[in-house]
Amino acid sequence: MTETIKALCEGNHLAYEQLFDSIYESLCRYAYSIIRDMDEAEDVVQKTFCKLWDQREALNIQSSINSYLYRMVHNECMNVVHQQISHKEHNLNYITANNDTEDSVSEHVAVSELQQAINNALAGLPPQCRRVFEMSRTEQLSYQEIAKQLNISTNTVENHISKALKLLRVELKEFLILCLLIQILK
């Protein structure tokens, strides 16, 4: 066992300070090369020296003290990297889960608002025009079938549908813009 290790085992503060001063910066650079954060690298090296001091009485170092410290720093850096990865995965899962929930709630609200706006716009149509439009869109009848059922001409059906669509475009223009933006952002 070298003199430095023996002095550490005996609790010699001066030997500890000299070791710290001689290798601290080098260990910080090594830690930084692994975790790419100087503050975190310094924390790792300081933790390493604290552990070294706490475990000084049980030290059984077969290699050099420098090699031992580099290995301790390396292991601590690996722990930090694993924690960072774990935190990032956890945050990503949390964000993804919350975004899915928020998206489905906001989409549900938007659909409800749109349906209410459509119902309000249709309520503003003259009764015959609204009936023709609903038969066309809801019942999916052709213009000829609608004309026959209501005993009106096909041209009249076309006029009613055209009038209904114009009114809907005006009444729902803000929703159309919103729908376009949502599609663009997805």
Short mmCIF file of C-alpha atoms in Angstrom, two decimals:
data_model
loop_
_atom_site.label_atom_id
_atom_site.label_comp_id
_atom_site.label_asym_id
_atom_site.label_seq_id
_atom_site.Cartn_x
_atom_site.Cartn_y
_atom_site.Cartn_z
CA MET A 1 0.00 0.00 0.00
CA THR A 2 1.39 3.39 -0.95
CA GLU A 3 2.05 6.13 1.59
CA THR A 4 -0.92 8.21 0.35
CA ILE A 5 -3.36 5.31 0.73
CA LYS A 6 -1.94 4.46 4.15
CA ALA A 7 -2.23 8.10 5.26
CA LEU A 8 -5.86 8.22 4.01
CA CYS A 9 -6.71 5.03 5.89
CA GLU A 10 -5.34 6.62 9.05
CA GLY A 11 -7.51 9.73 8.52
CA ASN A 12 -4.72 12.14 7.57
CA HIS A 13 -6.44 15.33 6.38
CA LEU A 14 -3.27 16.76 4.86
CA ALA A 15 -2.80 13.68 2.62
CA TYR A 16 -6.45 13.92 1.59
CA GLU A 17 -6.13 17.62 0.70
CA GLN A 18 -2.93 17.03 -1.27
CA LEU A 19 -4.58 14.21 -3.23
CA PHE A 20 -7.62 16.40 -3.87
CA ASP A 21 -5.49 19.33 -5.09
CA SER A 22 -3.34 17.13 -7.32
CA ILE A 23 -6.09 15.32 -9.26
CA TYR A 24 -9.35 17.28 -8.84
CA GLU A 25 -9.18 19.24 -12.13
CA SER A 26 -8.14 16.19 -14.11
CA LEU A 27 -11.05 14.17 -12.70
CA CYS A 28 -13.45 17.03 -13.49
CA ARG A 29 -12.31 17.07 -17.13
CA TYR A 30 -12.71 13.30 -17.30
CA ALA A 31 -16.21 13.46 -15.81
CA TYR A 32 -17.12 16.28 -18.21
CA SER A 33 -16.01 14.15 -21.17
CA ILE A 34 -18.67 11.63 -20.16
CA ILE A 35 -21.63 13.74 -19.03
CA ARG A 36 -21.01 17.02 -20.89
CA ASP A 37 -22.09 19.25 -18.01
CA MET A 38 -19.35 20.93 -15.99
CA ASP A 39 -21.48 21.59 -12.92
CA GLU A 40 -22.59 17.98 -12.85
CA ALA A 41 -19.00 16.83 -13.48
CA GLU A 42 -17.76 18.82 -10.48
CA ASP A 43 -20.56 17.37 -8.35
CA VAL A 44 -19.55 13.87 -9.39
CA VAL A 45 -15.89 14.46 -8.46
CA GLN A 46 -16.85 16.02 -5.12
CA LYS A 47 -19.12 13.06 -4.34
CA THR A 48 -16.27 10.75 -5.25
CA PHE A 49 -13.93 12.45 -2.81
CA CYS A 50 -16.61 12.38 -0.11
CA LYS A 51 -17.06 8.64 -0.63
CA LEU A 52 -13.30 8.16 -0.55
CA TRP A 53 -13.11 9.93 2.80
CA ASP A 54 -16.15 8.13 4.22
CA GLN A 55 -14.73 4.73 3.19
CA ARG A 56 -11.10 5.54 4.08
CA GLU A 57 -10.84 2.99 6.87
CA ALA A 58 -11.96 0.14 4.60
CA LEU A 59 -9.87 1.08 1.54
CA ASN A 60 -8.29 -1.89 -0.17
CA ILE A 61 -6.73 -0.41 -3.28
CA GLN A 62 -4.59 -2.82 -5.30
CA SER A 63 -3.76 -0.38 -8.10
CA SER A 64 -2.76 3.27 -7.91
CA ILE A 65 -4.96 5.74 -6.05
CA ASN A 66 -5.34 7.73 -9.29
CA SER A 67 -6.67 4.70 -11.18
CA TYR A 68 -9.01 3.97 -8.29
CA LEU A 69 -10.38 7.53 -8.34
CA TYR A 70 -10.84 7.52 -12.12
CA ARG A 71 -12.81 4.27 -11.82
CA MET A 72 -14.97 5.76 -9.04
CA VAL A 73 -15.63 8.88 -11.13
CA HIS A 74 -16.42 6.75 -14.18
CA ASN A 75 -18.95 4.65 -12.23
CA GLU A 76 -20.59 7.73 -10.73
CA CYS A 77 -20.81 9.33 -14.20
CA MET A 78 -22.52 6.20 -15.52
CA ASN A 79 -25.05 6.46 -12.69
CA VAL A 80 -25.71 10.10 -13.63
CA VAL A 81 -26.13 9.22 -17.32
CA HIS A 82 -28.58 6.43 -16.48
CA GLN A 83 -30.55 8.79 -14.23
CA GLN A 84 -30.66 11.44 -16.97
CA ILE A 85 -31.91 8.90 -19.52
CA SER A 86 -34.50 7.63 -17.06
CA HIS A 87 -35.71 11.19 -16.33
CA LYS A 88 -35.93 12.01 -20.04
CA GLU A 89 -37.93 8.84 -20.75
CA HIS A 90 -40.23 9.57 -17.82
CA ASN A 91 -40.75 13.17 -18.95
CA LEU A 92 -41.37 12.08 -22.53
CA ASN A 93 -43.93 9.50 -21.41
CA TYR A 94 -45.61 12.08 -19.19
CA ILE A 95 -45.72 14.70 -21.95
CA THR A 96 -46.99 12.20 -24.51
CA ALA A 97 -49.72 10.93 -22.18
CA ASN A 98 -50.82 14.45 -21.27
CA ASN A 99 -50.74 15.66 -24.87
CA ASP A 100 -52.90 12.73 -25.96
CA THR A 101 -55.42 13.51 -23.22
CA GLU A 102 -55.37 17.25 -23.90
CA ASP A 103 -55.65 16.67 -27.65
CA SER A 104 -58.63 14.35 -27.32
CA VAL A 105 -60.39 16.70 -24.89
CA SER A 106 -59.73 19.77 -27.03
CA GLU A 107 -60.80 17.91 -30.19
CA HIS A 108 -64.00 16.79 -28.46
CA VAL A 109 -64.72 20.37 -27.38
CA ALA A 110 -63.99 21.68 -30.88
CA VAL A 111 -66.28 19.09 -32.47
CA SER A 112 -69.05 19.94 -30.00
CA GLU A 113 -68.68 23.65 -30.72
CA LEU A 114 -68.66 23.02 -34.46
CA GLN A 115 -71.77 20.83 -34.26
CA GLN A 116 -73.54 23.53 -32.23
CA ALA A 117 -72.56 26.19 -34.80
CA ILE A 118 -73.84 23.99 -37.66
CA ASN A 119 -77.13 23.43 -35.83
CA ASN A 120 -77.49 27.18 -35.23
CA ALA A 121 -76.72 27.97 -38.88
CA LEU A 122 -79.23 25.37 -40.10
CA ALA A 123 -81.86 26.77 -37.72
CA GLY A 124 -81.46 30.11 -39.51
CA LEU A 125 -82.45 28.61 -42.87
CA PRO A 126 -86.02 28.82 -44.18
CA PRO A 127 -87.87 25.58 -43.33
CA GLN A 128 -88.07 24.26 -46.94
CA CYS A 129 -84.39 25.02 -47.56
CA ARG A 130 -83.35 23.33 -44.30
CA ARG A 131 -85.46 20.24 -45.11
CA VAL A 132 -83.89 19.92 -48.58
CA PHE A 133 -80.37 20.31 -47.15
CA GLU A 134 -80.96 17.74 -44.40
CA MET A 135 -82.41 15.24 -46.89
CA SER A 136 -79.34 15.71 -49.07
CA ARG A 137 -76.69 15.56 -46.32
CA THR A 138 -78.23 13.52 -43.53
CA GLU A 139 -80.41 11.10 -45.47
CA GLN A 140 -78.00 11.19 -48.44
CA LEU A 141 -80.77 11.35 -51.03
CA SER A 142 -80.05 12.46 -54.59
CA TYR A 143 -81.47 15.72 -55.94
CA GLN A 144 -83.98 13.75 -58.04
CA GLU A 145 -85.17 11.74 -55.00
CA ILE A 146 -85.60 14.91 -52.95
CA ALA A 147 -87.47 16.65 -55.78
CA LYS A 148 -89.80 13.68 -56.15
CA GLN A 149 -90.52 13.37 -52.39
CA LEU A 150 -91.15 17.10 -51.94
CA ASN A 151 -92.91 17.51 -55.27
CA ILE A 152 -90.54 20.27 -56.45
CA SER A 153 -88.20 20.60 -59.42
CA THR A 154 -84.56 19.45 -59.40
CA ASN A 155 -83.51 23.06 -60.07
CA THR A 156 -85.33 24.16 -56.92
CA VAL A 157 -83.48 21.47 -54.94
CA GLU A 158 -80.16 22.73 -56.37
CA ASN A 159 -81.07 26.32 -55.44
CA HIS A 160 -81.95 25.33 -51.86
CA ILE A 161 -78.68 23.37 -51.46
CA SER A 162 -76.69 26.27 -52.92
CA LYS A 163 -78.40 28.76 -50.59
CA ALA A 164 -77.77 26.50 -47.56
CA LEU A 165 -74.09 26.02 -48.41
CA LYS A 166 -73.56 29.78 -48.89
CA LEU A 167 -75.10 30.48 -45.50
CA LEU A 168 -73.06 27.73 -43.83
CA ARG A 169 -69.82 29.08 -45.36
CA VAL A 170 -70.57 32.53 -43.94
CA GLU A 171 -71.70 31.28 -40.52
CA LEU A 172 -68.89 28.73 -40.14
CA LYS A 173 -65.97 30.62 -41.69
CA GLU A 174 -64.15 30.93 -38.36
CA PHE A 175 -64.47 27.18 -37.84
CA LEU A 176 -63.20 26.52 -41.36
CA ILE A 177 -60.09 28.58 -40.64
CA LEU A 178 -59.61 26.72 -37.34
CA CYS A 179 -60.02 23.35 -39.08
CA LEU A 180 -57.44 24.34 -41.68
CA LEU A 181 -54.98 25.44 -38.99
CA ILE A 182 -55.47 22.19 -37.08
CA GLN A 183 -54.81 20.17 -40.24
CA ILE A 184 -51.69 22.21 -41.00
CA LEU A 185 -50.34 21.82 -37.45
CA LYS A 186 -50.88 18.04 -37.33
#
